[in-house]
Amino acid sequence: MAAHRPGPLKQQNKAHKGGRHRGRGSAQRDGKGRLALKTLSKKVRKELSRVDQRHRASQLRKQKKEAVLAEKRQLGGKDGPPHQVLVVPLHSRISLPEAMQLLQDRDTGTVHLNELGNTQSFMLLCPRLKHRWFFTSARPGDLHTVLDMAKVADTILFLLDPLEGWDSTGDYCLSCLFAQGLPTYTLAVQGISGLPLKKQIDARKKLSKAVEKRFPHDKFLLLDTQQEAGMLLRQLANQKQQHLAFRDRRAYLFAHAVDFVPSEENNLVGTLKISGYVRGQTVNVNRLLHIVGHGDFQMKQIDAPGDPFPLNPRRIKPQKDPDMAMEICATDTVDDMEEGLKVLMRADPDRQESLQAEVIPDPMEGEQTWPTEEELSEAKDFLKESSKVVKKVPKGTSSYQAEWILDGGSQSGGEGDEYEYDDMEHEDFMEEESQDESSEEEEEEYETMTVGESVHDDLYDEKVDEEAEAKMLEKYKQERLEEMFPDEVDTPRDVAARIRFQKYRGLKSFRTSPWDPKENLPQDYARIFQFQNFTNTRKSIFKEIEEKEVEGAEVGWYVTLHVSEVPVSVVECFRQGAPLIAFSLLPHEQKMSVLNMVVRRDPGNTEPVKAKEELIFHCGFRRFRASPLFSQHTAADKHKLQRFLTADMALVVTVYAPITFPPASVLLFKQKSNGMHSLIATGHLMSVDPDRMVIKRVVLSGHPCKIFTKMAVVRYMFFNREDVLWFKPVELRTKWGRRGHIKEPLGTHGHMKCSFDGKLKSQDTVLMNLYKRVFPKWTYDPYVPEPVPWVQSESSSIVPQEGME
């Protein structure tokens, strides 16, 4: 009897796997020396008990509380800088001198007015509260002063009106301050006690509702009596401080006293001595110093005079009468300070940073050697061979006669002549129609009507600048056309398209097609600096600031900085009342590069802003003028240029400017014809990257005149045969989503036969996308003129004149 043999369809069961039950030796053989991933990348986390977890959380809370208390004690204490408070009235009805007089409570402490005798800034020393304040003030209409003072102020005290809170000028000032970044702030209302008792409660309710729009979780204090001023001072002393990132990593100083020593060679340049309290970080004499609004400079030395405003002044007991004590104020100790002057640091020429902001380009760099005679002869032979053209000529024709015979292939025939006739008929019809319309307009222009005269209209017209109105109207038209037909341009008829768009190229896909960022760079790129890895450089500099101890003047010391090669105009601005603020620069921050900033259009500004217009930038602690480019904010490697600053999306602004390490706030202003600065956009600094490619797109449009199944004859995109052949490799698209290519030209007037992936509609439009990389203009200027103060009449839309109903 034959044994049963299994067939090919026999069920095959999987073999049993030992899994975790196998021995240790087999597991080691399978691993072959490899270690588990957990032992390499993750630390062993020790599981804490519930009691230990609570203990650890309480320790963290205690450490945070101690850090906050230490910061409060240092600010305004005897070992720290004075608590600098900026007082900003937000309404025209607020009396600033009255508010400053209430804060100068001589019963609370000692008051020291500034050297110029101006009551708008003073030092208040209060030993009872163990605190000292330095109060300054600025009007919201003086925009530069408000923004510069807010960069160094520890607290901003906003004064509100009891009825309206703030006017339009104050609202504009708040918009700028919120965009720049607010430090710690306090709200105070002045004049609410002057209202009747019945109206005070209603006024408080209305004011609290108005304040919620800007300050949703804040309450306001009163400032009408000396007692209320004392409560306000306690609130300022005990308030938790909010930090601004761009100033916490840099040393900065507000000038309390300035002296200028002209140089022997030139009286217009000399050494500037800036005296003030060090804030933020330690000041190193070998670092560069940036004076806001004036530029970058080098320091020669740092002196340490005595503190002119000590919290606990020395008391001298005379020998004749030991019971009497005399307090020595700052004005009486000037001689002692000069005698005890100490030099902290002198600049080391080997370690001092250079002021070089640009690379000096070498014109011979990248030049090729002169070609040899063999290479020149080979090039000539190649040109001769490539220039030979095969023509049909009669027998016996010489080579000289053959050059004068035209090639018959360039003659047009058949369909081309028909299209040419159609074009001529269409042009004649358009000319006749335009002539008829112009004749009708001429007849309508001479229509007579009676117009009443108005004196106010004449006065209004005198203030209108017709030239500026015409320019603004043209800008509005261009912006409207850009919204309706983005990037579309008309093909010129007097210049060949292959010449007009010779710097452009076609792309298969704007997102995925390759584009070398080092290709065809302009000459200005030879003058800038570029990081190999900007992110790593920024991290290493910030880590060094946190961990490494720097030699120099510590935070809270009163020092005098000797700044060399400073123009005399800096001192003149200070003597005219402008604040002088200095920031210490981080490494590389004096060098020029390409800055990219993400901004969003301010809703209060509706005027069109075109790319490459000159704008005023407030970037971190810097202020400068430049002409930027606008581009889309995407994650791709190529970013499309925007011709106008649009209001519905965030854009990236690209500009040549000195390197600044983010985070830093960005404000964009535009100077009007009357000298005022209008806020147009706000945002933040994104990166310093010259390789970020901004691509300009140009769209050429054509119209199908004959449509077949998947073929169409397109006209009005080009106007000669050579242009059609030149742009033949570029892909076509339509507004309704079809894609196609140029098959061949028809005739000599730019008509072309095109094939598409589907049937076209008669109302569709054929488009061709061309691309070119663009770069910003080198128009960087660190000097920004002072704006005309913002007044109430300018902020309102229309101011009614007398006699108008």
Tab-separated table of N, CA and C in Angstrom, residues 64-75 81 83 150-156 177-185 239-250 252 279-281 546 555 583 663-665:
chain	number	residue	atom	x	y	z
A	64	LYS	N	11.682	80.546	43.071
A	64	LYS	CA	11.135	81.595	42.217
A	64	LYS	C	10.768	82.836	43.013
A	65	LYS	N	10.179	82.644	44.191
A	65	LYS	CA	9.842	83.788	45.035
A	65	LYS	C	11.091	84.543	45.452
A	66	GLU	N	12.133	83.821	45.818
A	66	GLU	CA	13.380	84.480	46.226
A	66	GLU	C	14.006	85.250	45.067
A	67	ALA	N	13.910	84.694	43.851
A	67	ALA	CA	14.463	85.398	42.697
A	67	ALA	C	13.704	86.694	42.418
A	68	VAL	N	12.360	86.650	42.536
A	68	VAL	CA	11.553	87.856	42.322
A	68	VAL	C	11.846	88.899	43.386
A	69	LEU	N	11.967	88.463	44.645
A	69	LEU	CA	12.262	89.407	45.727
A	69	LEU	C	13.650	90.011	45.579
A	70	ALA	N	14.616	89.202	45.168
A	70	ALA	CA	15.965	89.734	44.969
A	70	ALA	C	15.992	90.769	43.849
A	71	GLU	N	15.216	90.518	42.801
A	71	GLU	CA	15.149	91.487	41.710
A	71	GLU	C	14.497	92.787	42.169
A	72	LYS	N	13.425	92.684	42.980
A	72	LYS	CA	12.770	93.882	43.495
A	72	LYS	C	13.696	94.675	44.403
A	73	ARG	N	14.452	93.960	45.260
A	73	ARG	CA	15.350	94.667	46.174
A	73	ARG	C	16.500	95.341	45.429
A	74	GLN	N	16.974	94.708	44.354
A	74	GLN	CA	18.102	95.284	43.631
A	74	GLN	C	17.683	96.523	42.855
A	75	LEU	N	16.522	96.492	42.216
A	75	LEU	CA	16.070	97.630	41.424
A	75	LEU	C	15.635	98.752	42.364
A	81	PRO	N	20.660	100.011	40.263
A	81	PRO	CA	20.385	101.306	39.622
A	81	PRO	C	19.053	101.869	40.103
A	83	HIS	N	15.246	103.171	40.127
A	83	HIS	CA	14.045	102.700	39.434
A	83	HIS	C	13.605	103.804	38.473
A	150	ALA	N	11.144	104.441	26.333
A	150	ALA	CA	10.502	103.176	26.726
A	150	ALA	C	11.461	101.996	26.601
A	151	LYS	N	12.509	102.130	25.766
A	151	LYS	CA	13.478	101.036	25.624
A	151	LYS	C	14.312	100.839	26.880
A	152	VAL	N	14.481	101.881	27.687
A	152	VAL	CA	15.337	101.778	28.874
A	152	VAL	C	14.565	101.953	30.169
A	153	ALA	N	13.274	102.309	30.101
A	153	ALA	CA	12.503	102.539	31.326
A	153	ALA	C	12.166	101.214	32.001
A	154	ASP	N	12.220	101.221	33.330
A	154	ASP	CA	11.800	100.045	34.106
A	154	ASP	C	10.278	99.983	34.224
A	155	THR	N	9.635	101.139	34.339
A	155	THR	CA	8.183	101.220	34.472
A	155	THR	C	7.686	102.424	33.682
A	156	ILE	N	6.533	102.257	33.036
A	156	ILE	CA	5.878	103.365	32.347
A	156	ILE	C	4.603	103.702	33.115
A	177	LEU	N	3.864	101.689	21.230
A	177	LEU	CA	4.509	101.098	22.401
A	177	LEU	C	4.180	99.608	22.532
A	178	PHE	N	2.946	99.218	22.247
A	178	PHE	CA	2.587	97.798	22.296
A	178	PHE	C	3.369	97.017	21.248
A	179	ALA	N	3.572	97.603	20.071
A	179	ALA	CA	4.315	96.906	19.017
A	179	ALA	C	5.790	96.786	19.376
A	180	GLN	N	6.361	97.787	20.017
A	180	GLN	CA	7.773	97.733	20.392
A	180	GLN	C	8.004	96.791	21.562
A	181	GLY	N	7.042	96.707	22.455
A	181	GLY	CA	7.194	95.873	23.647
A	181	GLY	C	7.130	96.724	24.896
A	182	LEU	N	6.159	96.429	25.752
A	182	LEU	CA	5.960	97.226	26.960
A	182	LEU	C	6.716	96.618	28.130
A	183	PRO	N	7.467	97.438	28.873
A	183	PRO	CA	7.960	96.963	30.174
A	183	PRO	C	6.823	96.984	31.191
A	184	THR	N	7.151	96.960	32.471
A	184	THR	CA	6.131	97.079	33.509
A	184	THR	C	5.441	98.439	33.404
A	185	TYR	N	4.129	98.462	33.541
A	185	TYR	CA	3.393	99.719	33.407
A	185	TYR	C	2.338	99.822	34.514
A	239	GLN	N	5.870	96.376	42.461
A	239	GLN	CA	5.348	95.737	41.259
A	239	GLN	C	6.356	94.743	40.682
A	240	LYS	N	5.840	93.636	40.174
A	240	LYS	CA	6.698	92.648	39.528
A	240	LYS	C	7.150	93.171	38.174
A	241	GLN	N	8.440	93.010	37.875
A	241	GLN	CA	9.014	93.572	36.654
A	241	GLN	C	8.832	92.629	35.465
A	242	GLN	N	8.456	93.225	34.342
A	242	GLN	CA	8.387	92.492	33.067
A	242	GLN	C	9.643	92.801	32.250
A	243	HIS	N	10.166	91.794	31.608
A	243	HIS	CA	11.449	91.922	30.927
A	243	HIS	C	11.250	92.069	29.419
A	244	LEU	N	12.118	92.863	28.807
A	244	LEU	CA	12.206	92.969	27.349
A	244	LEU	C	13.427	92.185	26.902
A	245	ALA	N	13.220	91.239	26.004
A	245	ALA	CA	14.287	90.292	25.662
A	245	ALA	C	15.467	90.979	24.997
A	246	PHE	N	15.230	91.998	24.159
A	246	PHE	CA	16.336	92.568	23.392
A	246	PHE	C	17.282	93.403	24.264
A	247	ARG	N	16.823	93.830	25.460
A	247	ARG	CA	17.703	94.634	26.316
A	247	ARG	C	18.275	93.843	27.489
A	248	ASP	N	17.705	92.686	27.823
A	248	ASP	CA	18.203	91.921	28.963
A	248	ASP	C	19.559	91.291	28.679
A	249	ARG	N	19.878	91.036	27.416
A	249	ARG	CA	21.158	90.401	27.070
A	249	ARG	C	22.223	91.416	26.686
A	250	ARG	N	21.922	92.699	26.789
A	250	ARG	CA	22.883	93.746	26.437
A	250	ARG	C	22.980	94.737	27.592
A	252	TYR	N	23.083	98.495	28.845
A	252	TYR	CA	22.587	99.767	28.337
A	252	TYR	C	22.656	100.809	29.436
A	279	ARG	N	22.943	99.182	33.379
A	279	ARG	CA	21.768	98.322	33.478
A	279	ARG	C	21.919	97.132	32.538
A	280	GLY	N	21.130	96.094	32.779
A	280	GLY	CA	21.106	94.938	31.884
A	280	GLY	C	22.214	93.952	32.148
A	281	GLN	N	23.421	94.232	31.600
A	281	GLN	CA	24.579	93.354	31.724
A	281	GLN	C	25.811	94.179	32.059
A	546	GLU	N	25.267	84.110	29.503
A	546	GLU	CA	24.683	83.567	30.722
A	546	GLU	C	25.716	82.909	31.629
A	555	VAL	N	26.363	95.799	36.955
A	555	VAL	CA	25.035	96.412	36.922
A	555	VAL	C	24.804	97.188	38.209
A	583	PHE	N	23.663	101.586	24.032
A	583	PHE	CA	23.584	100.132	24.174
A	583	PHE	C	24.930	99.531	23.815
A	663	PRO	N	15.666	87.773	19.825
A	663	PRO	CA	14.423	88.477	19.497
A	663	PRO	C	14.584	89.985	19.510
A	664	ALA	N	13.848	90.647	18.598
A	664	ALA	CA	13.836	92.097	18.527
A	664	ALA	C	12.538	92.521	17.848
A	665	SER	N	11.901	93.528	18.380
A	665	SER	CA	10.666	94.038	17.776
A	665	SER	C	10.997	94.938	16.594
